[in-house]
Amino acid sequence: MRYWKITTGLLLLIVVLAATTSVFVGGLSEEPQTNEPVLPISEAPSSEVSSSTEPESLQLIENHKDSGLQGNGNSISAQTLKLADIPEGEFKTGLIKLSEELQVGVLEKLSENRQLLSDINSLRVDPGGAIYYVCSLGVGSIPQVEVMESPDESSPEATGMEEAGIAVSIASPPILHSRPGATKVLVLDFNGHVVSGTAWNVDDEASWDCRPYDTDGNELTFSDSEQDDIIEIWERVAEDYAPFDVDVTTEEPFTWNQYKGRVLITPNVDKDGKHCPHYGAGGVAYLDCFGEGDYAYYSPAWVLDYDESSARASLVAEAASHEFGHNLSLYHDGTSSEEYYGGHEDDEPISWGPIMGTGYHQDVSQWCKGNYYGANNLENDLSIISGKLSYRVDDYGDTNASAASLSTLPSGDVNQTGIIEQTDDPDVFYFMTLEGSLNIAASTYRAGSGTWGGNLDILLELYDSGGALIATNNPLSEVNASVSVSVPAGLYYLHVKPVGVGNPMASMPTGYTSYGSLGQYWITGTVSADADGDGIPNGWEILYFGGFTNAVATVDSDGDGADNLTEYISGYSPIDSNSVFEVTSFEAPPSGNSPFILTWNPVEGRLYSASYDNDLIIPPGFEGIPGAIDLPHTQNSYTDTVERVGTEHFYHVDVRLDQ
């Protein structure tokens, strides 16, 4: 089967290249005599194929920049391409205009990265010899929008109020960050931008005054609906890049450098009616420029706002991730017959498409490495992206021994989030619960409209303290998972595992492998908040004593006069003798019988009540003071203005949980 695939791939590329006037035989080229630039022949890399754990697939190439084996995994030719080898079209037209020196550089790059030949219809070369993509992104003929005059500021359209809700100025889009503080940044620019002094301007307009994202004809404000679009687009793109150490944001940074990219989401004509670089396309972007010293010169990546589509949020987000992928050095995912693979649309189990193809209408779109039937591009997206952005540090351990405590609220409600950063890397959590029914669910990102928008598919497994699997769930037609089982009291381990579904390598492909199953998840459910029944919740015992049952409620562990249960209720540390609830001051009037002022140090989540007694002997004892019952934690004192009879006065302050 593998040799059949190799032969088919070789024949396919022979046909493609033969059409360019060069005749390829046995991996070498017999060239006609020309005066075109030709580079020396180098030793042909081996076409030997090694074993792979991928079903029905070839050994995949992890870095297209380090190998001449591109597209189908074979050595096509060891000889550098010539101008005559390039098919007629816009790319070749631009190449012919270059100096001989620049032509040599471009042909050398194509020779080293022959997968680019599969994308030749989308490639362009600028006057400086830099390669960029003009991506149709499967939209076909895109309506060309007309320039609209900005509404008069006194008109109803410019008042800042829309039927759907309150609008905001385009200067103030929703401020969103996926990873605040990260040194690598992807800015999604929705509010327009002046583009000048860049590579885009060299052979085109001197500048473009680009328009904001707009769906209602008012370019002075973002309506409530447009703000919803912006949030969803940001969520979707942030999900695609969630495994990596990059901040996807809508906020302009104070300073720019080679590690900060801009995706400009704008109509295809500017405010002056000039065609933008993405006119007639879904998006355009330079190839392999992120992290280079001149990255700003090759920015931004341009994305159409798709304002006439009801699925615009989904389309814009897919295009934004795709175009920034080109900046990171990714090529198109296609097949032998199409430059863009749109995915397989079977409703069962789950429809799928690659981000660097056109999986716009599929349930799930993911990064890929050619792991679908008929793929023509075997580059390892994740390896290339992580080489530019780096993976996030793994947030949780992947074995029972390194498991993290499952985050729960005092009520026992599970409140856990996480990210699967790398292929087949699970996250493991432990918890204790009492005997009874256990219900836990793990959910992936799901967009508010259009396609699902997430990348992760979850397998959920529940193990007991002895390591025995007692429950598992991975629905075939759903990416979320849940377990529901009756259990005895004890310690349990929950495994969140990324998986695939179906067989994308079959001739009738379905589903996807686990390769691109990455991203965010949320765990919900209910477990016993107090597994040992001592009145102290599990999380508090773990925080201070390292285990669910290590704290004894009636013991004063730090010797400050308050036992562990009292320390929990009052909100103080049970292991610090200087941390204890007490009245910090008591002010009595110098003369007379009022006012008396009580002061204490409050803790969030607690309520405080003051009571009074005129002696400590005669009943009824302390009685609550009206107006001093269940005072909030924001109040740290109480002033008693009641005229008290006698010479002795006693006050008492109680604290309880606010629940």
PDB file of C-alpha atoms in Angstrom, residues 34 71 151 171 240-241 269 272 278 333 347 350 357 374 394 414 421 431 449 453 459 521 529 533 562 614 627 629 640:
ATOM      1  CA  THR A  34      18.522  28.632 -22.008  1.00  0.00           C
ATOM      2  CA  GLY A  71       4.212  17.064  -0.628  1.00  0.00           C
ATOM      3  CA  PRO A 151     -22.316  58.833   8.322  1.00  0.00           C
ATOM      4  CA  ALA A 171     -11.770  53.225  18.779  1.00  0.00           C
ATOM      5  CA  ASP A 240      -6.819  27.512  17.422  1.00  0.00           C
ATOM      6  CA  TYR A 241      -3.702  28.944  19.086  1.00  0.00           C
ATOM      7  CA  VAL A 269     -11.601  48.573  -0.478  1.00  0.00           C
ATOM      8  CA  ASP A 272     -10.805  56.290  -0.437  1.00  0.00           C
ATOM      9  CA  HIS A 278      -7.036  41.174  -0.524  1.00  0.00           C
ATOM     10  CA  ASP A 333      -3.452  21.515   2.815  1.00  0.00           C
ATOM     11  CA  ASP A 347     -22.352  13.858   9.700  1.00  0.00           C
ATOM     12  CA  ILE A 350     -18.064  14.288  13.030  1.00  0.00           C
ATOM     13  CA  GLY A 357      -7.333  24.073   3.836  1.00  0.00           C
ATOM     14  CA  GLY A 374      -5.134  11.840  -0.496  1.00  0.00           C
ATOM     15  CA  ASP A 394       1.906  21.621  30.484  1.00  0.00           C
ATOM     16  CA  VAL A 414     -16.518  21.150  40.279  1.00  0.00           C
ATOM     17  CA  GLU A 421      -1.227  21.536  24.724  1.00  0.00           C
ATOM     18  CA  PHE A 431     -10.538  13.984  44.225  1.00  0.00           C
ATOM     19  CA  SER A 449     -23.014  30.459  16.160  1.00  0.00           C
ATOM     20  CA  GLY A 453     -15.271  26.196  16.492  1.00  0.00           C
ATOM     21  CA  LEU A 459     -12.127  10.905  26.157  1.00  0.00           C
ATOM     22  CA  TYR A 521     -11.740  22.266  28.267  1.00  0.00           C
ATOM     23  CA  ALA A 529     -17.312  18.878  49.292  1.00  0.00           C
ATOM     24  CA  GLY A 533     -17.492  14.659  57.004  1.00  0.00           C
ATOM     25  CA  ALA A 562      -8.778  28.363  67.788  1.00  0.00           C
ATOM     26  CA  ASN A 614     -24.330  43.477  81.011  1.00  0.00           C
ATOM     27  CA  GLY A 627     -28.709  46.372  63.381  1.00  0.00           C
ATOM     28  CA  ILE A 629     -26.733  40.980  62.694  1.00  0.00           C
ATOM     29  CA  ASP A 640     -23.259  50.724  69.630  1.00  0.00           C
TER      30      ASP A 640
END
